[in-house]
Short mmCIF file of C-alpha atoms and ligand atoms in Angstrom, two decimals:
data_model
loop_
_atom_site.label_atom_id
_atom_site.label_comp_id
_atom_site.label_asym_id
_atom_site.label_seq_id
_atom_site.Cartn_x
_atom_site.Cartn_y
_atom_site.Cartn_z
CA MET A 694 -58.71 -72.14 49.68
CA THR A 695 -60.55 -73.25 52.80
CA ASP A 696 -59.38 -76.37 54.65
CA ILE A 697 -62.93 -77.52 55.30
CA LYS A 698 -62.03 -80.95 56.70
CA SER A 699 -60.01 -79.41 59.51
CA MET A 700 -63.08 -77.48 60.74
CA ASP A 701 -65.02 -78.58 63.80
CA MET A 702 -68.82 -78.64 63.83
CA ALA A 703 -69.17 -75.11 65.22
CA GLU A 704 -66.90 -73.70 62.51
CA LEU A 705 -68.72 -75.64 59.79
CA SER A 706 -72.05 -74.33 61.06
CA ALA A 707 -70.77 -70.76 60.94
CA PHE A 708 -69.29 -71.39 57.51
CA PHE A 709 -72.58 -72.66 56.01
CA GLN A 710 -74.59 -70.04 57.82
CA GLY A 711 -72.38 -67.46 56.11
CA LEU A 712 -73.30 -69.05 52.78
CA GLY A 713 -77.00 -68.74 53.63
CA GLN A 714 -77.38 -72.51 53.90
CA PRO A 715 -79.84 -74.29 56.21
CA ALA A 716 -78.66 -75.39 59.66
CA PHE A 717 -78.53 -79.11 58.84
CA ARG A 718 -75.94 -78.54 56.11
CA ALA A 719 -72.97 -78.59 58.48
CA ARG A 720 -73.90 -82.02 59.87
CA GLN A 721 -74.53 -83.36 56.38
CA VAL A 722 -71.18 -82.19 55.03
CA PHE A 723 -69.30 -83.26 58.18
CA ARG A 724 -70.61 -86.79 57.67
CA TRP A 725 -69.44 -86.85 54.03
CA LEU A 726 -66.04 -85.41 54.87
CA HIS A 727 -65.44 -88.03 57.54
CA GLN A 728 -66.45 -90.85 55.25
CA GLY A 729 -63.49 -89.93 53.04
CA VAL A 730 -65.18 -88.69 49.87
CA GLY A 731 -62.65 -87.79 47.19
CA ASN A 732 -64.48 -84.72 45.87
CA PHE A 733 -67.53 -82.56 46.53
CA ASP A 734 -69.53 -84.08 43.66
CA GLU A 735 -69.77 -87.28 45.68
CA MET A 736 -71.87 -85.37 48.24
CA THR A 737 -74.99 -86.34 46.35
CA ASN A 738 -77.55 -84.85 48.72
CA LEU A 739 -76.13 -81.34 48.28
CA PRO A 740 -77.55 -78.94 45.65
CA LYS A 741 -75.39 -78.87 42.52
CA THR A 742 -74.68 -75.13 42.87
CA LEU A 743 -73.37 -75.66 46.39
CA ARG A 744 -71.18 -78.57 45.29
CA ASP A 745 -69.69 -76.41 42.52
CA GLY A 746 -69.13 -73.54 44.94
CA LEU A 747 -67.35 -75.78 47.43
CA THR A 748 -65.18 -77.28 44.68
CA GLN A 749 -63.99 -73.79 43.80
CA THR A 750 -63.35 -72.52 47.31
CA CYS A 751 -62.34 -75.52 49.44
CA ILE A 752 -59.48 -77.98 49.31
CA LEU A 753 -60.16 -81.64 49.61
CA SER A 754 -56.99 -83.31 48.49
CA PRO A 755 -56.88 -86.89 49.71
CA PRO A 756 -53.40 -88.36 50.06
CA VAL A 757 -52.18 -90.64 47.28
CA VAL A 758 -50.64 -94.06 47.98
CA GLU A 759 -47.00 -93.65 46.96
CA ARG A 760 -45.94 -97.04 48.30
CA LYS A 761 -47.72 -99.80 50.14
CA GLN A 762 -46.00 -102.73 51.84
CA VAL A 763 -47.91 -105.70 53.20
CA SER A 764 -46.23 -107.97 55.72
CA VAL A 765 -46.51 -111.61 54.77
CA GLN A 766 -45.81 -112.47 58.41
CA ASP A 767 -48.75 -110.79 60.10
CA GLY A 768 -50.77 -108.70 57.63
CA THR A 769 -49.38 -105.38 58.86
CA ILE A 770 -49.66 -102.77 56.11
CA LYS A 771 -47.39 -99.80 55.80
CA TYR A 772 -48.51 -96.86 53.67
CA LEU A 773 -46.30 -94.14 52.32
CA TRP A 774 -48.66 -91.31 51.36
CA ARG A 775 -47.86 -88.45 49.02
CA LEU A 776 -49.46 -85.25 50.31
CA ALA A 777 -50.77 -82.42 48.14
CA ASP A 778 -47.54 -80.41 48.51
CA GLY A 779 -45.34 -83.36 47.52
CA ASN A 780 -44.22 -84.33 51.03
CA CYS A 781 -44.48 -87.96 52.13
CA ILE A 782 -45.65 -89.40 55.44
CA GLU A 783 -46.20 -92.90 56.81
CA THR A 784 -49.14 -94.72 58.38
CA VAL A 785 -49.14 -98.31 59.64
CA LEU A 786 -52.13 -100.62 60.00
CA MET A 787 -51.67 -103.30 62.62
CA ARG A 788 -54.09 -106.15 63.20
CA TYR A 789 -54.50 -107.14 66.82
CA GLN A 790 -57.01 -109.45 68.46
CA HIS A 791 -58.62 -106.44 70.14
CA GLY A 792 -59.12 -104.68 66.81
CA ASN A 793 -57.41 -102.96 63.93
CA THR A 794 -55.06 -100.22 65.02
CA VAL A 795 -53.72 -97.44 62.86
CA CYS A 796 -50.44 -95.74 63.75
CA ILE A 797 -50.41 -92.22 62.34
CA SER A 798 -47.92 -89.41 61.81
CA SER A 799 -48.36 -85.94 63.28
CA GLN A 800 -45.60 -84.03 61.44
CA VAL A 801 -43.61 -84.28 58.23
CA GLY A 802 -40.34 -85.35 59.83
CA CYS A 803 -39.42 -84.50 63.40
CA ARG A 804 -37.14 -82.00 65.14
CA MET A 805 -36.59 -83.90 68.39
CA GLY A 806 -33.31 -85.48 67.30
CA CYS A 807 -33.52 -88.84 69.13
CA ALA A 808 -30.38 -90.83 68.30
CA PHE A 809 -32.14 -94.12 67.49
CA CYS A 810 -35.01 -92.77 65.36
CA ALA A 811 -35.16 -92.66 61.55
CA SER A 812 -37.92 -90.01 61.48
CA THR A 813 -35.72 -87.22 62.77
CA ILE A 814 -32.61 -87.66 60.62
CA ALA A 815 -33.58 -84.95 58.14
CA GLY A 816 -35.34 -82.70 60.68
CA LYS A 817 -38.91 -81.44 60.44
CA ALA A 818 -40.33 -80.11 57.17
CA ARG A 819 -43.67 -78.94 58.58
CA ASP A 820 -46.59 -79.78 60.85
CA LEU A 821 -49.50 -81.80 59.51
CA THR A 822 -52.99 -80.29 59.45
CA PRO A 823 -55.92 -81.88 61.31
CA ALA A 824 -57.32 -82.97 57.93
CA GLU A 825 -54.06 -84.70 56.98
CA MET A 826 -54.13 -86.59 60.27
CA ILE A 827 -57.75 -87.67 59.81
CA ASP A 828 -57.10 -88.68 56.21
CA GLN A 829 -54.51 -91.21 57.38
CA VAL A 830 -57.21 -93.01 59.37
CA LEU A 831 -59.91 -92.65 56.71
CA PHE A 832 -57.87 -93.71 53.71
CA THR A 833 -56.13 -96.57 55.52
CA GLN A 834 -59.61 -97.85 56.37
CA LEU A 835 -60.92 -97.33 52.84
CA ASP A 836 -57.90 -98.83 51.09
CA SER A 837 -57.47 -101.87 53.36
CA GLY A 838 -61.15 -102.54 54.04
CA ALA A 839 -60.19 -103.05 57.69
CA PRO A 840 -62.50 -101.16 60.07
CA ILE A 841 -60.30 -99.12 62.40
CA SER A 842 -61.11 -99.25 66.10
CA ASN A 843 -57.92 -97.89 67.63
CA ILE A 844 -55.54 -95.04 66.87
CA VAL A 845 -52.00 -94.57 68.13
CA LEU A 846 -50.15 -91.30 67.57
CA MET A 847 -46.78 -92.99 67.33
CA GLY A 848 -45.83 -92.42 63.71
CA ILE A 849 -43.52 -89.73 62.36
CA GLY A 850 -43.37 -86.53 64.40
CA GLU A 851 -43.83 -85.37 67.97
CA PRO A 852 -47.57 -84.93 68.65
CA LEU A 853 -47.09 -82.47 71.52
CA ASP A 854 -44.89 -80.31 69.23
CA ASN A 855 -48.04 -79.86 67.09
CA PHE A 856 -50.33 -79.48 70.08
CA ASP A 857 -53.30 -77.47 68.80
CA THR A 858 -53.62 -79.56 65.64
CA VAL A 859 -53.50 -82.79 67.62
CA MET A 860 -56.17 -81.54 70.05
CA ARG A 861 -58.40 -80.65 67.12
CA PHE A 862 -57.72 -84.02 65.49
CA LEU A 863 -58.73 -85.81 68.70
CA ALA A 864 -62.00 -83.91 68.91
CA LEU A 865 -62.77 -84.60 65.25
CA VAL A 866 -62.13 -88.38 65.29
CA ASN A 867 -64.05 -88.60 68.56
CA HIS A 868 -67.13 -86.86 67.07
CA PRO A 869 -70.23 -89.10 66.76
CA GLY A 870 -70.94 -87.71 63.28
CA GLY A 871 -67.47 -88.74 62.10
CA LEU A 872 -65.21 -91.69 62.90
CA ASN A 873 -66.59 -91.77 66.44
CA ILE A 874 -63.50 -93.38 67.97
CA GLY A 875 -63.57 -93.26 71.77
CA MET A 876 -60.74 -91.59 73.66
CA ARG A 877 -60.00 -94.85 75.45
CA HIS A 878 -59.16 -96.30 72.04
CA ILE A 879 -56.55 -93.63 71.35
CA SER A 880 -52.91 -93.51 72.52
CA LEU A 881 -50.62 -90.52 72.26
CA SER A 882 -46.88 -90.99 72.47
CA THR A 883 -44.47 -88.20 73.41
CA CYS A 884 -40.72 -87.91 73.84
CA GLY A 885 -41.53 -85.99 77.01
CA LEU A 886 -42.36 -82.34 76.30
CA VAL A 887 -43.38 -81.43 79.83
CA GLN A 888 -45.35 -78.30 78.95
CA GLY A 889 -47.36 -80.37 76.51
CA ILE A 890 -47.95 -83.10 79.11
CA ASP A 891 -49.09 -80.45 81.60
CA ALA A 892 -51.43 -78.87 79.03
CA LEU A 893 -52.79 -82.28 78.07
CA ALA A 894 -53.46 -83.10 81.72
CA GLU A 895 -55.67 -80.02 81.96
CA ARG A 896 -57.92 -81.37 79.22
CA GLU A 897 -58.56 -84.49 81.30
CA LEU A 898 -58.96 -86.71 78.25
CA GLN A 899 -59.38 -90.44 78.72
CA LEU A 900 -56.74 -91.35 76.14
CA THR A 901 -53.63 -93.36 76.99
CA LEU A 902 -50.46 -91.33 77.33
CA SER A 903 -47.21 -93.08 76.39
CA VAL A 904 -43.97 -91.47 77.41
CA SER A 905 -40.89 -92.46 75.43
CA LEU A 906 -38.51 -92.69 78.34
CA HIS A 907 -35.71 -94.94 77.04
CA ALA A 908 -33.42 -94.15 79.97
CA PRO A 909 -34.00 -93.45 83.69
CA ASP A 910 -30.84 -91.34 84.28
CA ASP A 911 -30.05 -87.89 82.89
CA GLU A 912 -26.65 -88.80 81.54
CA THR A 913 -27.92 -91.61 79.31
CA ARG A 914 -31.21 -89.96 78.39
CA SER A 915 -29.54 -86.69 77.39
CA ARG A 916 -27.11 -88.62 75.23
CA ILE A 917 -29.82 -90.37 73.21
CA MET A 918 -32.66 -87.84 73.54
CA PRO A 919 -31.69 -84.15 73.19
CA VAL A 920 -35.08 -83.13 74.66
CA ASN A 921 -33.69 -84.26 78.05
CA ARG A 922 -30.87 -81.73 78.00
CA SER A 923 -33.14 -78.86 79.01
CA VAL A 924 -35.66 -80.79 81.12
CA GLY A 925 -34.29 -83.68 83.13
CA VAL A 926 -35.79 -86.98 84.18
CA GLU A 927 -36.93 -85.68 87.60
CA ARG A 928 -38.99 -82.89 86.05
CA LEU A 929 -40.44 -85.33 83.49
CA PHE A 930 -41.61 -87.71 86.23
CA GLU A 931 -43.04 -84.75 88.12
CA SER A 932 -45.26 -84.00 85.10
CA CYS A 933 -46.15 -87.69 84.81
CA ARG A 934 -47.22 -87.83 88.45
CA GLN A 935 -49.34 -84.70 87.99
CA TYR A 936 -50.84 -86.18 84.83
CA PHE A 937 -51.93 -89.29 86.72
CA ALA A 938 -53.26 -87.27 89.63
CA ARG A 939 -55.34 -85.14 87.29
CA THR A 940 -56.64 -87.78 84.85
CA GLY A 941 -56.49 -91.03 86.81
CA ARG A 942 -54.96 -92.63 83.71
CA ARG A 943 -51.93 -94.85 84.06
CA ILE A 944 -49.01 -93.80 81.89
CA SER A 945 -47.25 -96.28 79.67
CA TYR A 946 -43.45 -95.83 79.51
CA GLU A 947 -41.79 -96.84 76.26
CA TYR A 948 -38.27 -98.18 76.60
CA ALA A 949 -36.34 -99.22 73.49
CA MET A 950 -33.64 -101.62 74.60
CA ILE A 951 -30.22 -100.52 73.31
CA ASP A 952 -27.14 -102.67 73.71
CA GLY A 953 -24.77 -101.37 76.38
CA VAL A 954 -26.58 -98.03 76.67
CA ASN A 955 -29.77 -98.39 78.71
CA ASP A 956 -29.98 -102.11 79.48
CA PHE A 957 -28.05 -102.37 82.77
CA ASP A 958 -29.57 -103.69 85.98
CA TRP A 959 -28.83 -100.46 87.83
CA GLN A 960 -31.00 -98.67 85.26
CA ALA A 961 -33.87 -101.09 85.90
CA ASP A 962 -33.49 -100.39 89.62
CA LEU A 963 -33.49 -96.63 89.03
CA LEU A 964 -36.53 -96.84 86.74
CA ALA A 965 -38.44 -98.85 89.33
CA GLY A 966 -37.61 -96.15 91.87
CA HIS A 967 -39.06 -93.41 89.65
CA LEU A 968 -42.29 -95.36 89.26
CA LYS A 969 -42.82 -95.86 92.99
CA GLY A 970 -46.07 -94.35 94.10
CA THR A 971 -47.41 -93.67 90.59
CA PRO A 972 -49.09 -96.55 88.78
CA GLY A 973 -47.40 -96.95 85.45
CA HIS A 974 -46.57 -99.64 83.01
CA VAL A 975 -43.30 -100.25 81.18
CA ASN A 976 -43.27 -101.38 77.58
CA LEU A 977 -39.89 -102.74 76.52
CA ILE A 978 -39.29 -102.38 72.78
CA PRO A 979 -36.65 -104.42 70.99
CA LEU A 980 -34.68 -101.69 69.18
CA ASN A 981 -35.30 -101.56 65.45
CA GLU A 982 -31.96 -101.08 63.79
CA VAL A 983 -31.64 -97.89 61.80
CA LYS A 984 -28.94 -98.00 59.16
CA GLU A 985 -27.62 -94.52 59.93
CA SER A 986 -27.25 -95.15 63.66
CA PRO A 987 -24.48 -97.04 65.48
CA LEU A 988 -26.96 -98.20 68.16
CA ARG A 989 -27.70 -101.91 68.32
CA PRO A 990 -30.49 -103.97 69.91
CA SER A 991 -29.93 -105.14 73.47
CA ARG A 992 -29.47 -108.80 74.26
CA ARG A 993 -30.69 -108.27 77.82
CA VAL A 994 -34.42 -107.68 77.26
CA ALA A 995 -35.56 -110.70 79.31
CA ALA A 996 -33.08 -110.02 82.12
CA PHE A 997 -34.09 -106.33 82.28
CA GLN A 998 -37.74 -107.32 82.36
CA LYS A 999 -37.09 -109.72 85.23
CA ARG A 1000 -35.19 -107.10 87.16
CA LEU A 1001 -38.05 -104.60 86.80
CA GLU A 1002 -40.57 -107.24 87.79
CA SER A 1003 -38.56 -108.05 90.90
CA HIS A 1004 -39.43 -104.50 92.03
CA GLY A 1005 -43.14 -105.08 91.35
CA VAL A 1006 -43.23 -103.08 88.08
CA THR A 1007 -45.71 -104.17 85.40
CA VAL A 1008 -43.72 -104.87 82.22
CA THR A 1009 -44.60 -106.02 78.73
CA VAL A 1010 -42.30 -106.65 75.79
CA ARG A 1011 -43.61 -105.26 72.52
CA ARG A 1012 -44.37 -107.88 69.94
CA LYS A 1013 -42.65 -107.03 66.71
CA LEU A 1014 -45.08 -106.53 63.85
CA GLY A 1015 -44.18 -105.92 60.24
CA GLY A 1016 -40.47 -106.60 60.74
CA ASP A 1017 -40.20 -107.58 57.09
CA ILE A 1018 -41.56 -104.24 55.74
CA ASP A 1019 -39.60 -101.42 57.40
CA ALA A 1020 -42.61 -100.88 59.65
CA SER A 1021 -40.64 -98.96 62.23
CA CYS A 1022 -41.07 -95.20 62.38
CA GLY A 1023 -39.72 -93.16 59.52
CA GLN A 1024 -37.79 -95.87 57.71
CA LEU A 1025 -39.91 -96.02 54.58
CA ARG A 1026 -40.08 -92.25 54.21
CA ARG A 1027 -36.33 -92.11 54.69
CA LYS A 1028 -35.84 -94.64 51.91
CA GLN A 1029 -38.07 -92.63 49.60
CA MET A 1030 -36.22 -89.37 50.40
CA LEU A 1031 -32.87 -90.97 49.63
CA ALA A 1032 -34.28 -92.38 46.37
CA GLU A 1033 -35.46 -88.87 45.44
CA GLY A 1034 -32.07 -87.40 46.34
CA ASP A 1035 -33.50 -85.50 49.31
CA GLY A 1036 -31.75 -87.33 52.12
CA ARG A 1037 -30.20 -84.08 53.37
CA GLU A 1038 -27.10 -85.98 54.32
CA GLN A 1039 -25.08 -82.78 54.64
CA ASN A 1040 -27.80 -80.81 56.33
CA PRO A 1041 -29.02 -81.55 59.85
CA GLY A 1042 -32.58 -80.55 58.97
CA ARG A 1043 -34.84 -78.11 57.23
CA GLU A 1044 -35.81 -76.65 60.58
CA GLY A 1045 -32.90 -78.27 62.33
CA THR A 1046 -33.34 -80.48 65.35
CA ILE A 1047 -33.38 -79.40 68.96
CA GLY A 1048 -30.14 -81.15 69.70
CA GLU A 1049 -26.86 -80.24 68.13
CA ARG A 1050 -26.19 -83.88 67.35
CA LYS A 1051 -24.60 -84.38 63.99
CA ARG A 1052 -25.30 -87.65 62.33
CA GLY A 1053 -22.82 -90.38 63.06
CA GLU A 1054 -21.69 -88.55 66.16
CA VAL A 1055 -23.62 -90.49 68.74
CA SER A 1056 -21.23 -91.56 71.46
CA VAL A 1057 -22.23 -94.84 73.01
N1 SAH B 869 -42.41 -88.46 69.00
C1 SAH B 869 -43.21 -89.41 69.71
C2 SAH B 869 -43.93 -90.41 68.83
C3 SAH B 869 -43.20 -91.01 67.66
S1 SAH B 869 -42.04 -92.32 67.87
C4 SAH B 869 -42.40 -90.12 70.76
O1 SAH B 869 -41.21 -89.86 70.84
O2 SAH B 869 -42.96 -90.87 71.54
C5 SAH B 869 -42.92 -93.73 68.45
C6 SAH B 869 -42.08 -94.60 69.38
O3 SAH B 869 -41.10 -95.34 68.64
C7 SAH B 869 -41.32 -93.81 70.42
O4 SAH B 869 -41.38 -94.48 71.65
C8 SAH B 869 -39.91 -93.83 69.86
O5 SAH B 869 -38.97 -93.55 70.82
C9 SAH B 869 -39.85 -95.23 69.29
N2 SAH B 869 -38.77 -95.47 68.34
C10 SAH B 869 -38.23 -94.63 67.44
N3 SAH B 869 -37.24 -95.21 66.76
C11 SAH B 869 -37.14 -96.47 67.23
C12 SAH B 869 -36.29 -97.59 66.93
N4 SAH B 869 -35.34 -97.50 66.02
N5 SAH B 869 -36.49 -98.72 67.62
C13 SAH B 869 -37.44 -98.81 68.56
N6 SAH B 869 -38.26 -97.82 68.89
C14 SAH B 869 -38.11 -96.65 68.24
#
């Protein structure tokens, strides 16, 4: 079966040309696909024979809402979608003054192994397809009725570990015949895969790159983020500096504040030192507690912020949305997996994680 929604315009054109269809067909079908039609029969301006042919040869399996949680505090909606193969992923709709933002997943699970993150506990099952990434935006918009103006790739998975798919997704949502969301309205968050950052820099996209830093020193960062064990903080900042030089886009550094781990003044001083000479912005995140992890939220967020600011660093503290609905990464999917008896408690992951961390073994 052909994954027609993952095709770009050039591929669609070739596809319909191969079927002996007129040139305008690709644009017509692209428009339908990116409006989120549930089946080919809804493409009413297509000849019936073509609709039947597409039904037989192409997949168009929209995700099904498995669970939906609406925050009474702020209207945040968290979706747990069931994909065609039975896997579940999460998408979060957040309502900000500057527009509705959808936070989407890029993989089913994650193999990065960060100690504080619920998404990675059971490893990575598989990558998402471009269509499955677009569907999260489309069907969140259709189900909620909220027009989406911003996308953040900060859900389950590591976007730069699914690089080609994510690049295709970006081109598709950016297309004027589809969702037409501008690159400046898209953020991509990475745990710091330097080859991916370097490759992204070469594309010179105008999106916002967020780097999940979480610690400015190798000892701490390697302890909580296995990705740091092979590529240290120095090398990561080297890629960040190159990224800024190439794109002119300021990087946003995510920093989840963990009690007694990364919240000391000397770490604020070290972080400020790394940022010298490269415009960047630090986003402090109050840690969301994950049941399986011994890590606890820091009580020094304001003090850490002050210390950074004393060095001239621009700092914001992330406002917590959807705190009443497990809206933090991977928590709802995790709940569902445990309910279905697929928590993989004994097994570090279907594909394993890049670190050799065993659960419960985080030394803090
Ligand atoms: N893999 C990507 C994107 C997914 S995670 C990345 O690492 O950036 C999105 C953000 O949420 C990351 O900054 C991640 O470190 C952070 N995060 C994960 N678990 C968290 C938790 N329990 N509390 C606070 N932030 C968390």
